[in-house]
mmCIF file with all atom_site columns, C-alpha atoms in Angstrom:
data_model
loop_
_atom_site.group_PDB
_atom_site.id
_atom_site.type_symbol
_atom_site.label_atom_id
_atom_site.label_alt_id
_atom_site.label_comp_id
_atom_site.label_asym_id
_atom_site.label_entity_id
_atom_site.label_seq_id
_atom_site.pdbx_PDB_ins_code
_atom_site.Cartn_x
_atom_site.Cartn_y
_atom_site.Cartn_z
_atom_site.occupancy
_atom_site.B_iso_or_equiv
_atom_site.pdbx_formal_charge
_atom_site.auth_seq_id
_atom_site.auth_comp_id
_atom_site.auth_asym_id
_atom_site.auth_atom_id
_atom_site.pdbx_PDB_model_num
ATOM 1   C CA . UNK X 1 1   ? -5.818  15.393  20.379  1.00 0.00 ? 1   UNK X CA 1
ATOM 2   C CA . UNK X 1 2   ? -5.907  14.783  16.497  1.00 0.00 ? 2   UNK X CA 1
ATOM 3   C CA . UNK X 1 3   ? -3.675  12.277  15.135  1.00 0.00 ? 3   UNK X CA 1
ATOM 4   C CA . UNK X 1 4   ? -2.591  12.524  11.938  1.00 0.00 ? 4   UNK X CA 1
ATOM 5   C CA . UNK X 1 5   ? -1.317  9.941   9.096   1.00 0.00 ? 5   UNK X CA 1
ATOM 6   C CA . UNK X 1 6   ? 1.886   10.791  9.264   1.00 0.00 ? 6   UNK X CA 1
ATOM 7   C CA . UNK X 1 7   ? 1.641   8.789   12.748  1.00 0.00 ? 7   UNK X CA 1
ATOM 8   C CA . UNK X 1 8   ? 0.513   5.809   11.447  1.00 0.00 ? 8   UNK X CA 1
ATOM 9   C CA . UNK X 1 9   ? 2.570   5.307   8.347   1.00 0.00 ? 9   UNK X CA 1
ATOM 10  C CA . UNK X 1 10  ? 4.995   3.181   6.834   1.00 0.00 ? 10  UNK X CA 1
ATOM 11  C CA . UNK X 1 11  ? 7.602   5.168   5.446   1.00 0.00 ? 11  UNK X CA 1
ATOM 12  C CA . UNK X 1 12  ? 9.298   4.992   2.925   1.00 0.00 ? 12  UNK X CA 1
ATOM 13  C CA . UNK X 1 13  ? 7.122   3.018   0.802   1.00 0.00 ? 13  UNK X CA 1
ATOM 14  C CA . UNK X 1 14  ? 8.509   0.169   -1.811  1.00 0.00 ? 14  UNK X CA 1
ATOM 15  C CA . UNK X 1 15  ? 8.086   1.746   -5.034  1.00 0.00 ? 15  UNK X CA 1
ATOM 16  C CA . UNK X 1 16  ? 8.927   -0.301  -8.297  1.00 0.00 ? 16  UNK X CA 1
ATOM 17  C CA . UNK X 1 17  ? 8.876   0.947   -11.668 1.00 0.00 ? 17  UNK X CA 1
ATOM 18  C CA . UNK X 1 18  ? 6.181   -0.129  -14.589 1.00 0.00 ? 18  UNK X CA 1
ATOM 19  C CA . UNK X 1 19  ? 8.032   -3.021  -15.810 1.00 0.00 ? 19  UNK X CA 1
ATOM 20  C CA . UNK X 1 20  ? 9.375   -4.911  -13.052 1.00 0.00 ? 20  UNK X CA 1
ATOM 21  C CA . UNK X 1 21  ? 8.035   -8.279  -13.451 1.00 0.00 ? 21  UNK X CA 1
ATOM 22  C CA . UNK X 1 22  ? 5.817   -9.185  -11.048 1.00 0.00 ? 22  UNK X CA 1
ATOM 23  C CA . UNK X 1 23  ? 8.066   -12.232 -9.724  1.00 0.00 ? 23  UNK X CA 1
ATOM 24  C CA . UNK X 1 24  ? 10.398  -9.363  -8.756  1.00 0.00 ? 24  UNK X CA 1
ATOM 25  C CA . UNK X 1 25  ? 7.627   -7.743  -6.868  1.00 0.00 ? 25  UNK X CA 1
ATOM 26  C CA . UNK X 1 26  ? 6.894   -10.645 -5.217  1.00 0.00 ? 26  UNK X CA 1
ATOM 27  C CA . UNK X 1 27  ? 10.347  -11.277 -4.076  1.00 0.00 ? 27  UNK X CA 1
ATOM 28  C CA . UNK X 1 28  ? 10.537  -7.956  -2.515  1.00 0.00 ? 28  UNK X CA 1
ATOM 29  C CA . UNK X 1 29  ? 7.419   -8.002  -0.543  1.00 0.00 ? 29  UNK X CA 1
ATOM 30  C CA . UNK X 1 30  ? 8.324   -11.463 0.910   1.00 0.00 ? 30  UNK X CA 1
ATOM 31  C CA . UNK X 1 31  ? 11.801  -10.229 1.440   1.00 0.00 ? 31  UNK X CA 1
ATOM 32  C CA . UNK X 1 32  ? 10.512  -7.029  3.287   1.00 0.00 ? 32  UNK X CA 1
ATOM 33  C CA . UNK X 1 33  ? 7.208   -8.607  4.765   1.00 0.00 ? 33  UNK X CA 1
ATOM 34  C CA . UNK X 1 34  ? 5.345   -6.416  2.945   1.00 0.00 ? 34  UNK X CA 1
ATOM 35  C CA . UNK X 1 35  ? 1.862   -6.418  1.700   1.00 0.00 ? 35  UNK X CA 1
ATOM 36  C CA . UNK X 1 36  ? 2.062   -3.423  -1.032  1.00 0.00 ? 36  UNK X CA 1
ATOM 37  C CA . UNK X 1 37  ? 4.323   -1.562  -2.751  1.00 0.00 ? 37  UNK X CA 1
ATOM 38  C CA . UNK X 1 38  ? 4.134   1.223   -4.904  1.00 0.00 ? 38  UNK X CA 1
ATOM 39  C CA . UNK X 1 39  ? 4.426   1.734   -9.183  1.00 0.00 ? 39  UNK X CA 1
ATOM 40  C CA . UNK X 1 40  ? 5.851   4.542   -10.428 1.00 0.00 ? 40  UNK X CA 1
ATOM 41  C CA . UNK X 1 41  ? 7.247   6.025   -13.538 1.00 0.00 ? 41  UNK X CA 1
ATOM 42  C CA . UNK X 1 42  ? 9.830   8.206   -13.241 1.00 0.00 ? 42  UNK X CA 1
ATOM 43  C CA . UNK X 1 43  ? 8.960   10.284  -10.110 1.00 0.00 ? 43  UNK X CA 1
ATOM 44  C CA . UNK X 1 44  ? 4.949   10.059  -10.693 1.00 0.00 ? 44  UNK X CA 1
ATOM 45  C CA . UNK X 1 45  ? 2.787   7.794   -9.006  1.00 0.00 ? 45  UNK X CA 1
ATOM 46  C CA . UNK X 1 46  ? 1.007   5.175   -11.560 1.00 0.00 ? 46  UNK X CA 1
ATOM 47  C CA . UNK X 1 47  ? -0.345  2.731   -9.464  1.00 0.00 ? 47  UNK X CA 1
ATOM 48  C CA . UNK X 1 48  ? -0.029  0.432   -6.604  1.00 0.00 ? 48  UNK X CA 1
ATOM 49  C CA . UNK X 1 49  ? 0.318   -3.494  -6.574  1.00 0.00 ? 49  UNK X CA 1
ATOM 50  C CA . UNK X 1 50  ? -0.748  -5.575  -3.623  1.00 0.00 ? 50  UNK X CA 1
ATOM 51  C CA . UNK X 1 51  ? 0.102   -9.909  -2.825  1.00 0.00 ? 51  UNK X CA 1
ATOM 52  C CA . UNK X 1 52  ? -3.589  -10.278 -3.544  1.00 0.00 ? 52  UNK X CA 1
ATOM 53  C CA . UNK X 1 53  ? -3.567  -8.301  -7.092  1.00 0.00 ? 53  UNK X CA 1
ATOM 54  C CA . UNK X 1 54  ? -0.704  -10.347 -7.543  1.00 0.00 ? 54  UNK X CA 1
ATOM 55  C CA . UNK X 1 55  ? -3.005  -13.371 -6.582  1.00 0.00 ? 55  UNK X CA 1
ATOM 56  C CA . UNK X 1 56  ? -5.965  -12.925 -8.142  1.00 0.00 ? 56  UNK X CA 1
ATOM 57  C CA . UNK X 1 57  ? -5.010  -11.157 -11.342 1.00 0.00 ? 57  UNK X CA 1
ATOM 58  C CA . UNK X 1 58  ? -1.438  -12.949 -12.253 1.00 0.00 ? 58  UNK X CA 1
ATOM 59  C CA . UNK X 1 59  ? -1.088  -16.297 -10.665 1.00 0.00 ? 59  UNK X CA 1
ATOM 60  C CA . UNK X 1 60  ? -4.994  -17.156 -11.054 1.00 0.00 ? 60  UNK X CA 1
ATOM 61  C CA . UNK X 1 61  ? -4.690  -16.249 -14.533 1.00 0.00 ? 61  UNK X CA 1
ATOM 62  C CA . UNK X 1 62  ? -1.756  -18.512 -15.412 1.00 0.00 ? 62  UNK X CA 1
ATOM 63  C CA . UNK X 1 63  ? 0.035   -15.366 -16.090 1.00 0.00 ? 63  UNK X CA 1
ATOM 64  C CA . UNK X 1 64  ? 3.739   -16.484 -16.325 1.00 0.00 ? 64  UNK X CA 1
ATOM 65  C CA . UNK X 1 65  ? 5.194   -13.916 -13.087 1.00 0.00 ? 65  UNK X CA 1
ATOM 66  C CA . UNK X 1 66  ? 8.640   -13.379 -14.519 1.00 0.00 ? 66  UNK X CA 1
ATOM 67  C CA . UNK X 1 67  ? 6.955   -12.285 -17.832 1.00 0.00 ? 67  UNK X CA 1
ATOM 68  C CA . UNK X 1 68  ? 4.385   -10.053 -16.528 1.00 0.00 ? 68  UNK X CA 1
ATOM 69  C CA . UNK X 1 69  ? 5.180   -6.281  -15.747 1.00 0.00 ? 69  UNK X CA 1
ATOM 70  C CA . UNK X 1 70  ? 3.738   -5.639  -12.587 1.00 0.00 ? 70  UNK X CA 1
ATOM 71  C CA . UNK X 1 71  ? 1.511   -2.209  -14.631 1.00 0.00 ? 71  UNK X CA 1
ATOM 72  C CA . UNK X 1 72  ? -0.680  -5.315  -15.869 1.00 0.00 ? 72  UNK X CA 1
ATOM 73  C CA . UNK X 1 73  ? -1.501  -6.315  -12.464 1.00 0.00 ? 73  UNK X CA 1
ATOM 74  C CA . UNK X 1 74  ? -1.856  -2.710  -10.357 1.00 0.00 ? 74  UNK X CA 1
ATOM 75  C CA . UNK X 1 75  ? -4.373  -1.029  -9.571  1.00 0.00 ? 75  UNK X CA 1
ATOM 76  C CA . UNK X 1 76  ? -4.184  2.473   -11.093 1.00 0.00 ? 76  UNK X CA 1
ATOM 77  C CA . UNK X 1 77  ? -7.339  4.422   -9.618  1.00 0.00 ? 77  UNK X CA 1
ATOM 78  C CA . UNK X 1 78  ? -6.172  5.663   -6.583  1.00 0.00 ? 78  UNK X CA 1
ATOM 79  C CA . UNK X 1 79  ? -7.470  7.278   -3.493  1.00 0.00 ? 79  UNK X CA 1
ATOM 80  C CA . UNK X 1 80  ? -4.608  8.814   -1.547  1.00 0.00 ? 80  UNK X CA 1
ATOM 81  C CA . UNK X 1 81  ? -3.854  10.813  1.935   1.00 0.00 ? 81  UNK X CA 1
ATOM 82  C CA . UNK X 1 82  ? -1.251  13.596  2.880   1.00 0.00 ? 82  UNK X CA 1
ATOM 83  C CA . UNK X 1 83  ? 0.748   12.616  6.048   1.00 0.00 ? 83  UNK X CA 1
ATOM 84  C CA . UNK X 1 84  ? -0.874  16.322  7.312   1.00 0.00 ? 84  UNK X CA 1
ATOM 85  C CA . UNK X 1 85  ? -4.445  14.754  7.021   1.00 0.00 ? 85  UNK X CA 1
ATOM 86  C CA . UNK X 1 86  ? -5.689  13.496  10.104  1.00 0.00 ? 86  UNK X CA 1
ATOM 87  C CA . UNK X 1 87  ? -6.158  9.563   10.911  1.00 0.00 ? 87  UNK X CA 1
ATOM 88  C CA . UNK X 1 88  ? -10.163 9.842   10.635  1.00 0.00 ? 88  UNK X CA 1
ATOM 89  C CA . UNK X 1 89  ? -10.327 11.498  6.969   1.00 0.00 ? 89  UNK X CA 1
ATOM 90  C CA . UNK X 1 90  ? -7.805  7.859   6.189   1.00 0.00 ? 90  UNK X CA 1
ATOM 91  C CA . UNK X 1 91  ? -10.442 5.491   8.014   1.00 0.00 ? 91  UNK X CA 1
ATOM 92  C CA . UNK X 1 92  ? -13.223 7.168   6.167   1.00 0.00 ? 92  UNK X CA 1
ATOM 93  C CA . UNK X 1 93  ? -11.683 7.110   2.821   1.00 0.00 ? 93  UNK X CA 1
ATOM 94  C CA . UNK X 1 94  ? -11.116 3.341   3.601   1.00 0.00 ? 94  UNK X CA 1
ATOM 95  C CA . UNK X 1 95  ? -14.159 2.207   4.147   1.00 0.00 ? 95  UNK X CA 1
ATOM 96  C CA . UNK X 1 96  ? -15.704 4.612   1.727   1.00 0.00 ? 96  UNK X CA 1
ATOM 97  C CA . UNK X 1 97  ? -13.771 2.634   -1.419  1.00 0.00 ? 97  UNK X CA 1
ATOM 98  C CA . UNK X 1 98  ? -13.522 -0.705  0.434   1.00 0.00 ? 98  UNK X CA 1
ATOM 99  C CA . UNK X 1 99  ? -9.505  -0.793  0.255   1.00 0.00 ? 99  UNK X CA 1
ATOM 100 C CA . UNK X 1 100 ? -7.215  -1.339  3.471   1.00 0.00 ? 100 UNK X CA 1
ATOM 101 C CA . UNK X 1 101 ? -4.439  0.514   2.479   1.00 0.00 ? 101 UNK X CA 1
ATOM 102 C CA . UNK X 1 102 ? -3.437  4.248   0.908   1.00 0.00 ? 102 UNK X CA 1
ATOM 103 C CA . UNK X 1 103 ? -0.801  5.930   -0.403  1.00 0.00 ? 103 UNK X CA 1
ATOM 104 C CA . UNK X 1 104 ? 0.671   9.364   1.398   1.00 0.00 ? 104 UNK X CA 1
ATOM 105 C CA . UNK X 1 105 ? 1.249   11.886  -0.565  1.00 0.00 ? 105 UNK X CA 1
ATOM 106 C CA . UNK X 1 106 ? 3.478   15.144  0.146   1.00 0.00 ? 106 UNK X CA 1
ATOM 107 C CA . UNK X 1 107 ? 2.835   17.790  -2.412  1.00 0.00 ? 107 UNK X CA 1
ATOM 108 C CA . UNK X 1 108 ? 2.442   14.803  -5.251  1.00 0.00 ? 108 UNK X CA 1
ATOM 109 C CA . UNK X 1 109 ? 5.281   12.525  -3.813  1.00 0.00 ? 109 UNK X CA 1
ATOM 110 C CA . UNK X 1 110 ? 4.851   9.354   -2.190  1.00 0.00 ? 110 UNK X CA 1
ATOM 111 C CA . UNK X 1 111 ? 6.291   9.374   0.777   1.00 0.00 ? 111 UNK X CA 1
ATOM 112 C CA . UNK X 1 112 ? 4.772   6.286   2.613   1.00 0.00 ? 112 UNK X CA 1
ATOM 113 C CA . UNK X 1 113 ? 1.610   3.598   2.591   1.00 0.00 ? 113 UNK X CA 1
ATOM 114 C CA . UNK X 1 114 ? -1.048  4.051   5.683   1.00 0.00 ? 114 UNK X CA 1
ATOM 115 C CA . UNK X 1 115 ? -2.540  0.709   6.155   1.00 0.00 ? 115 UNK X CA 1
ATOM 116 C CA . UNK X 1 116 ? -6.211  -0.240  8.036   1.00 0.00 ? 116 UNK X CA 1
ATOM 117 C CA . UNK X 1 117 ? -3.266  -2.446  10.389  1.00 0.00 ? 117 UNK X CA 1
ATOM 118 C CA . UNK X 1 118 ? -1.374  0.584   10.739  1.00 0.00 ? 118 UNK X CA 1
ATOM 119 C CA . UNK X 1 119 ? -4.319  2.294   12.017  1.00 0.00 ? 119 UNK X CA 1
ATOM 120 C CA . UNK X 1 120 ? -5.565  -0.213  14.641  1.00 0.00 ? 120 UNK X CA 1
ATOM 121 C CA . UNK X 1 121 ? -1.964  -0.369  16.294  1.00 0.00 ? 121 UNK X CA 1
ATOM 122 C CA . UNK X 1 122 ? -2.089  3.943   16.149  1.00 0.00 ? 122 UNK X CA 1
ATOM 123 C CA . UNK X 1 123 ? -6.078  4.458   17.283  1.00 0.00 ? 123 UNK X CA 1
ATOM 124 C CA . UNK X 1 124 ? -7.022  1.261   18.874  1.00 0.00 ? 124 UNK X CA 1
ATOM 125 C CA . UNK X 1 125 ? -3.919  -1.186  20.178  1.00 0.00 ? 125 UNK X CA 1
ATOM 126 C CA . UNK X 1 126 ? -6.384  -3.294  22.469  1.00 0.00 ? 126 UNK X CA 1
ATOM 127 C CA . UNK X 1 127 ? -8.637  -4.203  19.741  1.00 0.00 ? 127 UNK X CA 1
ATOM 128 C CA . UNK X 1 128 ? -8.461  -7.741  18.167  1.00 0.00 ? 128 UNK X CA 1
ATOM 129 C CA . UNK X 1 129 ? -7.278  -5.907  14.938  1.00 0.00 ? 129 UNK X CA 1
ATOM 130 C CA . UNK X 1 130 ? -4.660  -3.825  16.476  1.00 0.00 ? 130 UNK X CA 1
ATOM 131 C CA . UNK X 1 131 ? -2.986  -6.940  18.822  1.00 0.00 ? 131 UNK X CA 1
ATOM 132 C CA . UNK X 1 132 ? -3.232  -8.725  14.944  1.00 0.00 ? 132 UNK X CA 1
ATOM 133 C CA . UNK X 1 133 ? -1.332  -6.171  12.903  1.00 0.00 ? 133 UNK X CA 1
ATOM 134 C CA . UNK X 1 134 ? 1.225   -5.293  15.827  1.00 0.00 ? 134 UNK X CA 1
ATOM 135 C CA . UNK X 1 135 ? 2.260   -9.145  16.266  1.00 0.00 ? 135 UNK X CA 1
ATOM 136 C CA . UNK X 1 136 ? 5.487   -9.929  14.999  1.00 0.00 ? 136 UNK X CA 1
ATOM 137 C CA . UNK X 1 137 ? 4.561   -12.380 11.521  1.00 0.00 ? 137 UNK X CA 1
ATOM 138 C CA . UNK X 1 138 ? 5.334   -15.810 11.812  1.00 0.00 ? 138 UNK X CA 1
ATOM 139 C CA . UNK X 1 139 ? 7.804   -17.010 8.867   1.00 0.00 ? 139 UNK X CA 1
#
């Protein structure tokens, strides 16, 4: 039986727009436990910020967080899924451009975030990976 992303996803996604500092980013993925959220302007995907973006290209660089619009610190380049595609094409996309997450896609809306976690609970729950990523987070 094919499974498809829509299976696996988080939906809705966090979407921010281009300026929101990155400190308010921040905030909202501690406040959600989230690792990624998505940048938008207006109703178009730009980009997509994760805590290690934040990380390595704000904080490391002594960037000043409540200063810094979060479009300095996204990625932009994008590979994305529809929530029609099926769970493989997602894995192989993955570890084709060495990222652990996507965005989903409906007809050029987001409409969630697939994640390699979310995919180990959905395809493989007994794996090491899977028991990780379905584990309530310690805070």
């Amino acid at each position: 039986m094919t499974r498809y992303v829509r299976d696996a996803m988080t939906s809705p996604a966090e979407a921010v727009g281009m300026q929101t500092s990155v400190r308010e980013v921040a905030s909202r993925m501690r406040d959600k436990g989230i690792g990624a959220v998505l940048v938008m302007e207006g109703e178009t995907l730009r980009g997509m910020v994760t805590d290690r973006d934040i990380v390595v290209r704000s904080v490391a660089d002594g960037e000043d967080p409540g200063h810094t619009p979060v479009r300095a610190v996204c990625s932009e380049r994008l590979t994305t899924v529809s929530p029609d595609d099926p769970q493989g094409r997602a894995v192989g996309l993955m570890r084709r451009h060495a990222v652990r997450r996507l965005p989903v896609l409906d007809e050029g809306r987001p409409v969630g975030i697939v994640a390699l976690g979310d995919l180990a609970v959905e395809r493989d729950p007994g794996s090491a990976l899977g028991e990780i990523s379905a584990a309530e987070p310690n805070t």
